C-alpha positions as a printed Julia matrix, in Angstrom:
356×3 Matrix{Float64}:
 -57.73  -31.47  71.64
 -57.4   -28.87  69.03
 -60.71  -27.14  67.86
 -61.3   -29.34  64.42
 -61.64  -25.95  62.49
 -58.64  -24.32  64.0
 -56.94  -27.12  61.63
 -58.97  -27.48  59.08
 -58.86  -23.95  57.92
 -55.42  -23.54  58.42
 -54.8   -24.1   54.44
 -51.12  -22.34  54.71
 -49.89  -25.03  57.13
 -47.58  -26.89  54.54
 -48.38  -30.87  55.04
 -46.35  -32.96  57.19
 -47.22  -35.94  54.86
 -48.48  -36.54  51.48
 -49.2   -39.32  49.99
 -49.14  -39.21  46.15
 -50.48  -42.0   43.63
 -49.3   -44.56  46.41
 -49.59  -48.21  44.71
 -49.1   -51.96  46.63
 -49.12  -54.77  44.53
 -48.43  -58.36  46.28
 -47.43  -60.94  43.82
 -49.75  -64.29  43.8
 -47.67  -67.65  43.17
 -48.42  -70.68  41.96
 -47.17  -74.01  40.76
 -44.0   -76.16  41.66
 -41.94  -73.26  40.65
 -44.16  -70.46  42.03
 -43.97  -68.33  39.03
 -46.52  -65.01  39.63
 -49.48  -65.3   37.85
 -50.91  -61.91  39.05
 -50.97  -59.67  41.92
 -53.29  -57.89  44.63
 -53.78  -54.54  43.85
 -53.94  -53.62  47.75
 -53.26  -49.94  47.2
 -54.26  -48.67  44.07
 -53.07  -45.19  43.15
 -53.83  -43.48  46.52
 -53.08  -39.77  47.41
 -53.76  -37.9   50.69
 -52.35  -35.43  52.67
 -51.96  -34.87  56.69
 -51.37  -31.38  58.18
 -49.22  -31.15  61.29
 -51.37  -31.71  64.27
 -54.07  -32.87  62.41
 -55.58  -36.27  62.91
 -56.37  -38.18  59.28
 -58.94  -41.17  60.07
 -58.4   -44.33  57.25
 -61.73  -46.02  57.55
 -63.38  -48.78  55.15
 -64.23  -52.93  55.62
 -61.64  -55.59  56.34
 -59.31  -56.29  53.24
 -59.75  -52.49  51.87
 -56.12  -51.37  51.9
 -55.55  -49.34  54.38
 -53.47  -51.23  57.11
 -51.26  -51.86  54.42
 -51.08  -47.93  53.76
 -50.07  -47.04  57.15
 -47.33  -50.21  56.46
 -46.27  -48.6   53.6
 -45.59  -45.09  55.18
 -43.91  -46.4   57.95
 -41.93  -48.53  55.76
 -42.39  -51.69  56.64
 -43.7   -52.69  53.07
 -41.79  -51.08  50.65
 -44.14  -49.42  48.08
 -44.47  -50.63  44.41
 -44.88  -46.91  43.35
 -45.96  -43.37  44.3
 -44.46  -41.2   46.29
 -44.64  -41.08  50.37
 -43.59  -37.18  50.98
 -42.78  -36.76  54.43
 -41.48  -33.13  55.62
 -38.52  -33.16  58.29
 -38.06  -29.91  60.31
 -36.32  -27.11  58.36
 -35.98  -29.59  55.65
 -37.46  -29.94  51.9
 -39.85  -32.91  51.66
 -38.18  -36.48  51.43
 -39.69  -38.77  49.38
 -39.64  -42.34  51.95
 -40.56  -44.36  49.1
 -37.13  -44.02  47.51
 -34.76  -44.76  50.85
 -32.79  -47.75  51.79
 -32.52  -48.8   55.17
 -29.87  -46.87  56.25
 -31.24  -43.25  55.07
 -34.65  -44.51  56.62
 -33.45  -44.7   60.0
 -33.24  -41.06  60.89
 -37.38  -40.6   60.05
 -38.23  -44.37  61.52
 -37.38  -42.2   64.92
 -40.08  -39.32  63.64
 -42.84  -41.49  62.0
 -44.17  -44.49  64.77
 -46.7   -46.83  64.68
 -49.13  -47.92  67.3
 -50.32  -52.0   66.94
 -53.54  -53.41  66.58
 -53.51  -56.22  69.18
 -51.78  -55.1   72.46
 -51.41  -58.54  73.46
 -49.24  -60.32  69.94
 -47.48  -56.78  69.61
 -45.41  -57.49  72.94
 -42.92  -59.85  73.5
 -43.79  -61.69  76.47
 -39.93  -62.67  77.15
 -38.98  -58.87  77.54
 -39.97  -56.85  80.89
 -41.52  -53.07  80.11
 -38.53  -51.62  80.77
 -36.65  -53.58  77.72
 -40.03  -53.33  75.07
 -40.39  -49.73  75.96
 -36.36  -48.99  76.25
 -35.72  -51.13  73.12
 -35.79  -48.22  70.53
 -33.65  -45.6   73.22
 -30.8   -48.08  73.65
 -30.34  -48.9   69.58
 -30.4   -45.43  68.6
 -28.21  -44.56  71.34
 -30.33  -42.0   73.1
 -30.09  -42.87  76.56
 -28.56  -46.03  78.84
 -28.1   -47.65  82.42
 -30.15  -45.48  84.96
 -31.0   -42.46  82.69
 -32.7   -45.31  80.5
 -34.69  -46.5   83.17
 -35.69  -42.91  83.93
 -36.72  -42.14  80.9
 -38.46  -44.89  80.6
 -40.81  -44.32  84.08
 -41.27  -40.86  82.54
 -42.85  -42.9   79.64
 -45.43  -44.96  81.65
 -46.15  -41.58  84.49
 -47.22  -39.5   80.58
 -49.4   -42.77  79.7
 -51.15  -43.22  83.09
 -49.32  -46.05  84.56
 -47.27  -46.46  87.24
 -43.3   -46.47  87.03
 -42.7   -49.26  89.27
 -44.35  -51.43  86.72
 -41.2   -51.13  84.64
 -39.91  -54.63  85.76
 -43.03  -55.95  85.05
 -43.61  -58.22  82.24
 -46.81  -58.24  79.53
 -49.1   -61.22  80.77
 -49.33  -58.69  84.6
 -51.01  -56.35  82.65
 -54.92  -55.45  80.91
 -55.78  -55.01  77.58
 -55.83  -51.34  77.89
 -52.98  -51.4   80.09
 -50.64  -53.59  77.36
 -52.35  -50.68  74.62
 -50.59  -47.76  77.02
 -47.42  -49.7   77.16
 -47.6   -49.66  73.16
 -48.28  -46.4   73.06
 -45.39  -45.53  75.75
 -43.29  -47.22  73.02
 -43.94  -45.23  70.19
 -43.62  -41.71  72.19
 -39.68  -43.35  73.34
 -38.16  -41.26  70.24
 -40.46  -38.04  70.53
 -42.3   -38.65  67.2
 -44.26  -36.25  64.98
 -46.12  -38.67  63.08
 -48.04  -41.55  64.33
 -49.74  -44.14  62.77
 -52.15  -45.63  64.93
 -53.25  -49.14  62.94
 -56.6   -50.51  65.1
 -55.67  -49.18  68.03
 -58.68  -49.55  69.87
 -60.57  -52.16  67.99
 -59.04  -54.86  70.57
 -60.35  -53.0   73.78
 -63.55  -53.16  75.25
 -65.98  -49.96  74.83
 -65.22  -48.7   78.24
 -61.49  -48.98  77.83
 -61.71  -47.11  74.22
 -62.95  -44.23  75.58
 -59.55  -44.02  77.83
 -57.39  -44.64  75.38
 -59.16  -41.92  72.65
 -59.06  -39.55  75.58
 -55.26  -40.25  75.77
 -54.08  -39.98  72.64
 -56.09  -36.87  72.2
 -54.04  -35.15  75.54
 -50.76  -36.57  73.91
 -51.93  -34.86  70.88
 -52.0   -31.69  72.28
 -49.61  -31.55  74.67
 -46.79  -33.09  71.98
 -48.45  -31.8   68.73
 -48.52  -35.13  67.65
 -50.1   -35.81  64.26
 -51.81  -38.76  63.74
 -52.96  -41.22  60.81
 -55.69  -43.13  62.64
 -56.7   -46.7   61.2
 -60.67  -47.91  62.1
 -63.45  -49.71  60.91
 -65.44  -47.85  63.75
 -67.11  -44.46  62.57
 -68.39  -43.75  66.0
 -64.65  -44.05  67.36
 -63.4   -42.2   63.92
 -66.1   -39.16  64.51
 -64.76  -38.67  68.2
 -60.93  -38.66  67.0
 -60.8   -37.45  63.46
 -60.31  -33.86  62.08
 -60.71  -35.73  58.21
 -62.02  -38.99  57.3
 -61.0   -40.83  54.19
 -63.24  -43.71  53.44
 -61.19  -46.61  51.44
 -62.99  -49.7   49.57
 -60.95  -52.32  47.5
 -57.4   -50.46  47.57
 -59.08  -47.29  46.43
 -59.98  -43.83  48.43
 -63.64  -43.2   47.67
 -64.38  -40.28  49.71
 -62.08  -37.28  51.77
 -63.53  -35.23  53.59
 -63.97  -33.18  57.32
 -65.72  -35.17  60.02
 -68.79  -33.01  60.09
 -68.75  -32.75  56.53
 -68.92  -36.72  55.89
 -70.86  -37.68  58.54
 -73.73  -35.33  57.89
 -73.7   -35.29  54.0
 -71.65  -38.29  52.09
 -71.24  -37.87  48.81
 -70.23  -41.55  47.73
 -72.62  -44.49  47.93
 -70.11  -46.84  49.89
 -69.82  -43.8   52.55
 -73.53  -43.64  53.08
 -73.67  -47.11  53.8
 -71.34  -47.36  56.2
 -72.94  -44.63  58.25
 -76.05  -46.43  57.97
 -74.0   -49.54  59.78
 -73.49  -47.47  63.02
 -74.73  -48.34  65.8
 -77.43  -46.39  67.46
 -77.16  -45.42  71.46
 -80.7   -45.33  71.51
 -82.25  -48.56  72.7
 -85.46  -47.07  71.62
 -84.49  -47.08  67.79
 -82.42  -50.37  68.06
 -84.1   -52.6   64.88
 -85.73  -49.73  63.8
 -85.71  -47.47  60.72
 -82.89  -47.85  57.44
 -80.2   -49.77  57.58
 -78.53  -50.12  53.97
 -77.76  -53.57  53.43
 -75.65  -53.78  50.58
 -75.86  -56.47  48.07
 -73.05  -59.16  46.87
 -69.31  -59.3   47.9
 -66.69  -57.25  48.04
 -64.61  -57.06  44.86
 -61.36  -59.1   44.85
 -58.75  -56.84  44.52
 -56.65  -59.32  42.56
 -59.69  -59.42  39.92
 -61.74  -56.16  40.44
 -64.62  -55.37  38.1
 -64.62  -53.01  35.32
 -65.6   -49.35  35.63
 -66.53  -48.37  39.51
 -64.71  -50.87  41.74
 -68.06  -50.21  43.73
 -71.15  -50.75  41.29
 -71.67  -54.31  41.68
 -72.89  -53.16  44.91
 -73.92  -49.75  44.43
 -77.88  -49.17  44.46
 -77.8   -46.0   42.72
 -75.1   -48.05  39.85
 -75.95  -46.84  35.79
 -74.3   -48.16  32.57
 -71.63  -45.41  32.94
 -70.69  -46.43  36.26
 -69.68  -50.23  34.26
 -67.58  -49.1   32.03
 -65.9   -46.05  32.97
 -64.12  -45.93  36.47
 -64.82  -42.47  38.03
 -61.8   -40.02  38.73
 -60.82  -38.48  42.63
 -62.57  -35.12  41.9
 -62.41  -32.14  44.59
 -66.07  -31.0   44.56
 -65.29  -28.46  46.83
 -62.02  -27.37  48.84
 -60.66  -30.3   50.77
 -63.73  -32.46  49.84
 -62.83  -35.41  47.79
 -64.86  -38.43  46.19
 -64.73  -41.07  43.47
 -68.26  -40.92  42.12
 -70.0   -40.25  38.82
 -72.83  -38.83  40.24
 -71.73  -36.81  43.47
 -73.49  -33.83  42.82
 -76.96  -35.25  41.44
 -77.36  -37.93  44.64
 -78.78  -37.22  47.73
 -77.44  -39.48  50.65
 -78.34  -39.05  54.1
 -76.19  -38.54  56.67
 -75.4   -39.73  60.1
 -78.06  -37.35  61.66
 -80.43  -37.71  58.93
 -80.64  -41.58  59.33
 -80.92  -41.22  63.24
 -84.07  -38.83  62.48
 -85.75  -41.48  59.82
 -85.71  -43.77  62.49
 -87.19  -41.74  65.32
 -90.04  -41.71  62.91
């Protein structure tokens, strides 16, 4: 894998995405004649960026927006507003947001996406060699033997075997099924991928394979990669940036080292507090930040922060007046009043309280 820094500090590398103001409203509909009597904010004025090569983590709870980001990019929601920027070799950026089907169809082959659940996101009807060759034969890349050599190629670059490619999905593992998916999305030689949960289905041992994969694919195919978790431990092995979502919203952008060992936001401090120790020794031991209440409901969210009905440092300001995306410093992002004036503890810094 690249050397984080090498990335990071490569400022002049124009982005290969960027996300600007990105809203995703779903309509709720009631009554005999289903009229829409509001909507679910579940992006809500989002922005990011991704450098080629680079590997963007999207992390937050369940419900926080950002499977349905990664949708968006890859266009299989079509975004209520904002802007999805997406840069095409030798070309000026192309706004996705704005393209009908047909002018998608030459990026769908650039931008991929890698599936939660490797077990619903194959058809069991279809052998490898027709899930994986799907996308080759309908853009009319390759056919009849060359197909089937192409795809062998596919499974030999994701560690399987290429006689499984009469196979069909119930033969294989979890982690197996996962390499198959990811087989699929390399068919078209992408430069984008957006992995949505891609381990979260696999057990620990398996993970670690997979992570180690698509870290090889990343540098051996430049491959950039917007990487969807819940798990910071996974996110910290994988991630070159981190940007932590809660209710639709980004709260917090920063590098890896930089968030893990000092969070600026509240919501990002607690979620570090949430990982799991390897430690038996500290296991029950030390802080663990339990926050209070329920997530907001993004159909209904509260006034001011999104995050102060929860937040244990919240003040009066934080009610009534919701906190801008500020760049404290360059690259380092976060939606907090108080940013500079708090002083949250990081991964490392928790892991020492408790050795205490």
């Amino acid at each position: 894998m690249k050397d984080k820094s090498e990335i990071m500090l490569a400022d002049s590398i124009e982005p290969l995405l960027e996300v600007r103001n990105l809203h995703m409203q779903f309509p709720i509909r009631r009554g005999a004649f289903r009229r829409t009597v509001g909507f679910v904010k579940a992006v809500n004025n989002v922005s990011f960026h991704i450098r080629q090569g680079e590997t963007l983590s999207l992390v937050g709870e369940s419900g926080c927006g950002k499977t349905t980001t990664g949708r968006c990019i890859v266009r299989v929601y079509e975004p209520t507003s904002g802007q999805i920027l997406y840069k095409a070799e030798e070309q000026e950026p192309i706004d996705l947001a704005k393209l009908d089907n047909r002018n998608l169809r030459p990026f769908r082959r650039q931008i991929r996406m890698i599936f939660q659940d490797p077990f619903s996101s194959l058809n069991p009807r279809l052998s490898i060699l027709q899930i994986v060759g799907e996308s080759l034969k309908v853009n009319r890349v390759a056919s009849g033997s060359d197909l089937e050599d192409r795809v062998a190629s596919l499974l030999k670059r994701v560690g399987l075997r290429p006689e499984y490619i009469r196979r069909y999905p119930h033969a294989f593992s979890g982690g197996e099924r996962q390499r198959i998916g990811i087989a699929r999305a390399l068919a078209l030689n992408p430069r984008l991928i957006v992995a949505d949960e891609a381990v979260s289905a696999l057990d620990v041992s398996v993970q670690a394979q997979i992570l180690n994969l698509l870290q090889d694919l990343q540098e051996e195919l430049n491959l950039t990669y917007l990487f969807i978790a819940h798990d910071l431990s996974v996110v910290e092995h994988i991630s070159h940036r981190v940007a932590v979502m809660y209710v639709g919203k980004i709260v917090e952008l920063a590098t890896t080292e930089d968030l893990f060992t000092n969070p600026l936001h509240p919501y990002t401090e607690a979620l570090l507090s949430a990982v799991p120790k390897p430690d038996p020794r500290l296991r029950n031991k030390g802080v663990r930040i339990r926050l209070e209440g329920e997530v907001a409901d993004p159909s209904n969210p509260p006034s001011g922060c999104y995050f102060q009905p929860r937040c244990p440092y919240a003040e009066d300001r934080c009610r009534h007046e919701e906190p801008a995306v500020r760049e404290i410093e360059p690259d380092r992002w976060v939606a907090c009043h108080f940013a500079e004036e708090l002083n949250l503890r990081g991964f490392e810094a928790i892991g020492q309280s408790m050795k205490r």
